[in-house]
Coordinates of C-alpha atoms in Angstrom, one line a residue:
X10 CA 123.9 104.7 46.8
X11 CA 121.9 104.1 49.7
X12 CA 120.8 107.6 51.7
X13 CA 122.8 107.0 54.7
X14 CA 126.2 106.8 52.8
X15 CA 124.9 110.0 50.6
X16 CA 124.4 111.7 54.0
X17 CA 127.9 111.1 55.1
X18 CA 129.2 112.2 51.4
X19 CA 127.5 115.4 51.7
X20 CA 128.6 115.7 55.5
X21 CA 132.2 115.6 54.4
X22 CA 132.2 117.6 51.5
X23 CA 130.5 120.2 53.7
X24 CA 133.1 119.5 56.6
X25 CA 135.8 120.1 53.8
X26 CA 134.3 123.2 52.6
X27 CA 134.2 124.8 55.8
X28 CA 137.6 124.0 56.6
X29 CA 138.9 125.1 52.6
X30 CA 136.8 128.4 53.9
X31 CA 138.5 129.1 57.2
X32 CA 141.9 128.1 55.7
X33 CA 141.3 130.9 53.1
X34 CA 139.9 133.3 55.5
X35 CA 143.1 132.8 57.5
X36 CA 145.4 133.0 54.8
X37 CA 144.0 136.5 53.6
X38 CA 143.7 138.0 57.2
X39 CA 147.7 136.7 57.4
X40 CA 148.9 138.0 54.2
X41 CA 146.9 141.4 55.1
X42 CA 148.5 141.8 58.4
X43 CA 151.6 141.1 56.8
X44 CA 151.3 143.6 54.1
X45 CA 150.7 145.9 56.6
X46 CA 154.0 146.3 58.1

């Protein structure tokens, strides 16, 4: 695999991390406010 196409791998499992993250972050603030009431 030559270094550029790693680069991009890497770039878009870190994109799709951070996303997963937020999305779970999110959900958990959601379900807490919920709970809540």
């Amino acid at each position: 695999m030559s270094p550029a196409v790693y680069a991009r791998e890497l770039d878009n499992a870190f994109l799709t991390e951070k996303v997963v993250c937020r999305l779970f972050v999110f959900l958990v603030h959601y379900s807490g406010d919920r709970s809540d009431n």
